[in-house]
Short mmCIF file of N, CA and C in Angstrom, two decimals:
data_model
loop_
_atom_site.label_atom_id
_atom_site.label_comp_id
_atom_site.label_asym_id
_atom_site.label_seq_id
_atom_site.Cartn_x
_atom_site.Cartn_y
_atom_site.Cartn_z
N MET A 18 92.22 84.27 86.19
CA MET A 18 92.79 85.47 86.26
C MET A 18 91.50 86.62 85.54
N PRO A 19 91.54 87.66 85.87
CA PRO A 19 90.49 88.57 85.28
C PRO A 19 90.74 88.83 83.81
N ALA A 20 89.78 89.11 83.03
CA ALA A 20 90.46 89.62 81.76
C ALA A 20 91.15 91.22 82.04
N GLY A 21 91.85 91.30 81.21
CA GLY A 21 92.54 92.43 81.10
C GLY A 21 93.98 92.71 82.42
N SER A 22 94.15 91.31 82.91
CA SER A 22 95.35 91.52 83.65
C SER A 22 96.61 91.76 82.97
N SER A 23 97.74 92.30 83.56
CA SER A 23 98.77 92.61 82.80
C SER A 23 99.66 91.27 82.69
N PRO A 24 100.78 90.82 81.84
CA PRO A 24 101.61 89.69 82.19
C PRO A 24 102.31 89.65 83.40
N LYS A 25 102.62 90.90 84.14
CA LYS A 25 103.21 90.79 85.18
C LYS A 25 102.23 90.04 86.42
N ARG A 26 100.86 90.28 86.30
CA ARG A 26 100.00 89.92 87.10
C ARG A 26 99.89 88.19 86.90
N GLU A 27 99.78 88.04 85.48
CA GLU A 27 99.59 86.46 84.94
C GLU A 27 100.81 85.77 85.69
N ARG A 28 102.19 86.31 85.58
CA ARG A 28 103.23 85.41 86.12
C ARG A 28 103.23 85.38 87.74
N GLN A 29 102.72 86.17 88.34
CA GLN A 29 102.50 86.36 89.54
C GLN A 29 101.53 85.21 90.25
N TYR A 30 100.46 85.31 89.40
CA TYR A 30 99.45 84.46 89.58
C TYR A 30 100.06 82.82 89.56
N GLU A 31 100.59 82.52 88.65
CA GLU A 31 101.09 81.18 88.41
C GLU A 31 102.21 80.51 89.40
N HIS A 32 102.99 81.61 89.63
CA HIS A 32 104.06 81.63 90.79
C HIS A 32 103.30 81.29 92.20
N ILE A 33 102.57 81.72 92.50
CA ILE A 33 101.78 81.92 93.39
C ILE A 33 100.95 80.51 93.74
N LYS A 34 100.26 80.25 92.46
CA LYS A 34 99.62 78.94 92.49
C LYS A 34 100.65 77.56 92.52
N GLU A 35 101.63 77.85 91.53
CA GLU A 35 102.81 76.66 92.09
C GLU A 35 103.29 76.76 93.39
N SER A 36 103.67 77.67 93.98
CA SER A 36 104.21 77.56 95.38
C SER A 36 103.04 76.90 96.27
N SER A 37 102.02 77.40 96.06
CA SER A 37 101.07 76.98 96.93
C SER A 37 100.89 75.27 96.68
N LYS A 38 100.89 74.87 95.60
CA LYS A 38 100.66 73.35 95.08
C LYS A 38 101.65 72.77 96.17
N LYS A 39 103.00 73.40 95.75
CA LYS A 39 104.20 72.37 96.36
C LYS A 39 104.17 72.50 97.88
N ARG A 40 103.43 73.45 98.52
CA ARG A 40 102.95 73.33 99.89
C ARG A 40 102.02 72.33 100.49
N GLY A 41 101.49 71.68 99.30
CA GLY A 41 100.43 70.49 99.58
C GLY A 41 98.97 71.04 99.38
N ALA A 42 98.86 72.07 98.99
CA ALA A 42 97.17 72.68 98.57
C ALA A 42 96.95 71.82 97.52
N SER A 43 95.33 71.79 97.57
CA SER A 43 95.06 71.39 96.37
C SER A 43 94.81 72.26 94.97
N GLU A 44 94.54 71.92 93.91
CA GLU A 44 94.46 72.45 92.74
C GLU A 44 93.77 73.78 92.83
N LYS A 45 92.62 73.56 93.44
CA LYS A 45 91.55 74.54 93.47
C LYS A 45 92.03 75.48 94.56
N ARG A 46 92.33 74.99 95.65
CA ARG A 46 92.79 75.87 96.74
C ARG A 46 93.82 76.82 96.22
N SER A 47 94.77 76.30 95.76
CA SER A 47 95.83 76.62 94.94
C SER A 47 95.76 78.03 94.08
N GLU A 48 94.47 77.67 93.35
CA GLU A 48 94.07 78.73 92.30
C GLU A 48 93.41 79.83 92.93
N GLU A 49 92.38 79.54 94.32
CA GLU A 49 91.87 80.29 95.02
C GLU A 49 93.10 81.38 95.66
N ILE A 50 94.01 80.79 96.34
CA ILE A 50 95.03 81.56 96.94
C ILE A 50 95.83 82.49 96.16
N ALA A 51 96.10 82.11 94.90
CA ALA A 51 96.68 82.92 93.97
C ALA A 51 95.62 84.07 93.54
N ALA A 52 94.64 83.74 92.99
CA ALA A 52 93.71 84.80 92.53
C ALA A 52 93.35 86.01 93.53
N ARG A 53 93.15 85.31 94.83
CA ARG A 53 93.05 86.38 95.89
C ARG A 53 94.28 87.39 96.08
N THR A 54 95.40 86.74 96.17
CA THR A 54 96.74 87.53 96.25
C THR A 54 96.68 88.47 95.28
N VAL A 55 96.53 88.00 94.05
CA VAL A 55 96.85 88.97 92.86
C VAL A 55 95.75 89.94 92.77
N ASN A 56 94.46 89.46 93.09
CA ASN A 56 93.49 90.66 93.14
C ASN A 56 93.83 91.48 94.10
N LYS A 57 94.20 91.39 95.29
CA LYS A 57 94.21 92.38 96.40
C LYS A 57 95.77 93.23 95.86
N GLU A 58 96.40 92.81 95.30
CA GLU A 58 97.60 93.59 94.98
C GLU A 58 97.48 94.44 93.66
N ARG A 59 96.37 93.84 92.67
CA ARG A 59 95.95 94.75 91.67
C ARG A 59 95.08 95.88 92.37
N ALA A 60 94.25 95.82 93.39
CA ALA A 60 93.48 96.69 94.25
C ALA A 60 94.45 97.55 94.89
N ARG A 61 95.71 97.33 95.31
CA ARG A 61 96.45 98.23 96.23
C ARG A 61 97.13 99.11 95.38
N SER A 62 97.43 98.56 94.00
CA SER A 62 98.03 99.44 93.03
C SER A 62 97.19 100.22 92.15
N GLY A 63 95.81 100.07 92.09
CA GLY A 63 94.82 100.92 91.30
C GLY A 63 94.64 100.07 90.27
N GLU A 64 95.03 98.98 89.99
CA GLU A 64 94.89 98.58 88.71
C GLU A 64 93.26 97.75 88.41
N SER A 65 92.25 97.74 89.68
CA SER A 65 90.95 97.40 89.64
C SER A 65 90.14 98.50 89.69
N LYS A 66 88.80 98.24 89.07
CA LYS A 66 87.87 99.46 89.18
C LYS A 66 87.54 99.55 90.76
N THR A 67 87.43 98.39 91.48
CA THR A 67 86.86 98.45 93.19
C THR A 67 87.57 97.87 93.78
N ALA A 68 87.84 98.60 95.07
CA ALA A 68 89.05 97.72 96.15
C ALA A 68 88.24 98.05 97.48
N SER A 69 88.26 96.94 98.38
CA SER A 69 87.77 97.12 99.86
C SER A 69 88.75 97.96 100.69
N LYS A 70 88.32 98.22 101.51
CA LYS A 70 88.98 99.25 102.74
C LYS A 70 90.30 98.52 102.90
N THR A 71 90.07 97.00 103.60
CA THR A 71 91.00 96.21 104.07
C THR A 71 92.21 95.95 102.87
N SER A 72 91.45 95.71 101.45
CA SER A 72 92.67 95.58 100.53
C SER A 72 93.53 96.60 100.18
N LYS A 73 93.04 98.01 100.44
CA LYS A 73 93.79 98.93 100.43
C LYS A 73 94.68 99.44 101.66
N GLN A 74 94.28 99.21 102.76
CA GLN A 74 94.93 99.69 103.83
C GLN A 74 95.82 98.62 104.47
N ASP A 75 95.72 97.25 104.38
CA ASP A 75 96.32 96.32 105.09
C ASP A 75 97.81 95.94 104.44
N MET A 76 98.39 95.49 105.01
CA MET A 76 99.92 95.42 104.60
C MET A 76 99.87 94.58 103.26
N SER A 77 100.58 94.76 102.52
CA SER A 77 100.61 93.78 101.16
C SER A 77 101.23 92.62 101.56
N SER A 78 100.57 91.38 100.54
CA SER A 78 100.74 90.34 100.81
C SER A 78 102.41 89.85 100.80
N SER A 79 103.24 90.83 99.75
CA SER A 79 104.48 90.29 99.72
C SER A 79 105.06 90.71 101.08
N LYS A 80 104.78 91.92 101.66
CA LYS A 80 105.26 92.36 102.96
C LYS A 80 105.00 91.19 104.06
N ARG A 81 103.73 90.92 104.08
CA ARG A 81 103.11 90.11 105.09
C ARG A 81 103.95 88.75 105.32
N GLY A 82 104.36 88.17 103.89
CA GLY A 82 104.93 86.96 103.93
C GLY A 82 104.22 85.83 104.58
N GLY A 83 103.28 85.68 105.07
CA GLY A 83 102.59 84.39 105.85
C GLY A 83 102.66 85.02 107.15
N GLN A 84 102.95 86.09 107.68
CA GLN A 84 102.85 86.50 109.01
C GLN A 84 101.33 86.01 109.74
N ARG A 85 100.58 85.78 109.26
CA ARG A 85 99.11 85.53 109.97
C ARG A 85 98.72 84.30 109.38
N SER A 86 99.53 83.43 108.53
CA SER A 86 99.29 81.95 108.31
C SER A 86 99.80 81.36 109.46
N GLY A 87 99.05 80.09 109.32
CA GLY A 87 99.76 78.91 110.32
C GLY A 87 98.66 79.15 111.39
N SER A 88 98.94 78.02 112.42
CA SER A 88 98.17 77.80 113.65
C SER A 88 98.73 78.37 114.90
N SER A 89 100.12 78.77 114.97
CA SER A 89 100.83 79.09 116.06
C SER A 89 100.61 80.68 116.17
N GLY A 90 100.15 81.13 117.26
CA GLY A 90 100.03 82.87 117.57
C GLY A 90 98.92 83.15 116.71
N THR A 91 98.39 82.63 116.04
CA THR A 91 97.27 83.58 114.99
C THR A 91 96.24 84.28 116.09
N LYS A 92 95.36 85.25 115.88
CA LYS A 92 94.61 85.90 116.69
C LYS A 92 93.29 86.04 115.90
N GLY A 93 93.29 85.43 114.88
CA GLY A 93 92.17 85.05 113.89
C GLY A 93 92.08 86.52 112.79
N PRO A 94 90.63 86.77 112.54
CA PRO A 94 90.46 87.61 111.78
C PRO A 94 90.68 89.22 112.49
N THR A 95 90.96 90.21 111.34
CA THR A 95 91.37 91.25 111.97
C THR A 95 89.95 92.22 112.44
N TYR A 96 90.28 93.08 113.02
CA TYR A 96 88.95 93.86 113.53
C TYR A 96 88.12 94.37 112.18
N ASP A 97 88.63 94.96 111.10
CA ASP A 97 88.36 95.50 109.99
C ASP A 97 87.23 94.32 109.22
N GLN A 98 88.15 92.97 109.30
CA GLN A 98 87.46 91.95 108.71
C GLN A 98 86.14 91.45 109.50
N LEU A 99 86.02 91.47 110.86
CA LEU A 99 84.91 91.40 111.62
C LEU A 99 83.95 92.21 111.41
N TYR A 100 84.40 93.76 111.41
CA TYR A 100 83.48 94.48 111.13
C TYR A 100 82.59 94.20 110.03
N GLU A 101 83.64 94.38 108.69
CA GLU A 101 82.73 93.95 107.51
C GLU A 101 81.70 92.53 107.36
N GLU A 102 82.16 91.71 108.17
CA GLU A 102 81.21 90.19 108.33
C GLU A 102 79.82 90.98 109.05
N ALA A 103 80.03 91.68 110.12
CA ALA A 103 79.26 92.22 111.13
C ALA A 103 78.05 93.13 109.88
N LYS A 104 78.66 93.79 109.13
CA LYS A 104 78.03 94.71 108.56
C LYS A 104 76.89 93.87 107.47
N LYS A 105 77.70 92.69 106.86
CA LYS A 105 76.75 91.78 106.03
C LYS A 105 75.86 91.11 106.86
N ARG A 106 75.94 90.54 107.89
CA ARG A 106 74.98 90.00 108.65
C ARG A 106 73.99 91.25 109.18
N GLY A 107 74.22 92.34 109.10
CA GLY A 107 73.27 93.30 109.78
C GLY A 107 73.06 93.50 111.01
N ILE A 108 74.24 93.05 111.78
CA ILE A 108 74.33 93.46 113.37
C ILE A 108 74.15 94.58 113.72
N GLN A 109 73.38 94.98 114.61
CA GLN A 109 73.04 96.24 115.43
C GLN A 109 74.10 96.52 116.44
N GLY A 110 74.53 97.81 116.45
CA GLY A 110 75.55 98.22 117.49
C GLY A 110 76.99 97.94 116.88
N ARG A 111 77.28 97.63 115.75
CA ARG A 111 78.76 97.04 115.42
C ARG A 111 79.57 97.98 115.76
N SER A 112 79.04 99.53 115.27
CA SER A 112 80.26 100.41 115.23
C SER A 112 80.91 100.78 116.54
N SER A 113 80.07 100.35 117.54
CA SER A 113 80.41 100.86 118.91
C SER A 113 81.25 99.45 119.58
N MET A 114 81.38 98.27 118.64
CA MET A 114 81.91 96.97 119.74
C MET A 114 83.35 96.98 119.16
N ASN A 115 84.18 96.52 120.41
CA ASN A 115 85.27 96.32 119.89
C ASN A 115 85.68 94.75 119.16
N LYS A 116 86.93 94.41 119.25
CA LYS A 116 87.04 93.20 118.47
C LYS A 116 86.62 91.99 119.19
N SER A 117 86.87 91.85 120.44
CA SER A 117 86.34 90.69 121.08
C SER A 117 84.77 90.64 121.26
N GLU A 118 84.23 91.60 121.18
CA GLU A 118 82.67 91.74 121.04
C GLU A 118 82.04 91.63 119.88
N LEU A 119 82.96 91.82 118.58
CA LEU A 119 82.54 91.49 117.36
C LEU A 119 82.35 90.04 117.04
N GLN A 120 83.56 89.68 117.59
CA GLN A 120 83.79 87.99 117.49
C GLN A 120 82.61 87.25 118.51
N ARG A 121 82.44 87.49 119.65
CA ARG A 121 80.99 87.02 120.16
C ARG A 121 80.04 87.05 119.68
N GLU A 122 79.47 88.24 118.80
CA GLU A 122 78.54 88.48 117.99
C GLU A 122 78.34 87.41 116.77
N LEU A 123 79.81 87.33 116.21
CA LEU A 123 79.61 86.47 115.13
C LEU A 123 79.60 85.05 115.28
N GLY A 124 80.06 84.67 116.44
CA GLY A 124 80.12 83.31 116.95
C GLY A 124 81.71 82.98 116.36
N LYS A 125 82.56 83.82 116.46
CA LYS A 125 83.76 83.35 116.22
C LYS A 125 84.89 83.28 117.21
#
């Protein structure tokens, strides 16, 4: 957990970590899932200094409740996630691409 986290976020982190381990994830993966989830919630509620566009605009992890996890019916990353990846890689023309074009360019 980041320094300065509230007791509520500490409890949330431990709860998510334990739940993930019960579902069969490794210790390291459970810690990663818990940290990402808590950090996203901190960003959404304004508790962190910086936050990505997707952290602020995407539905909260508690509301989502695993809607995009698992293998059945998943459509992969969101347009915003693909766009951010294309931006990181410096892909030209990304702003005029749709989701499938971004996926093709990124090889996903």
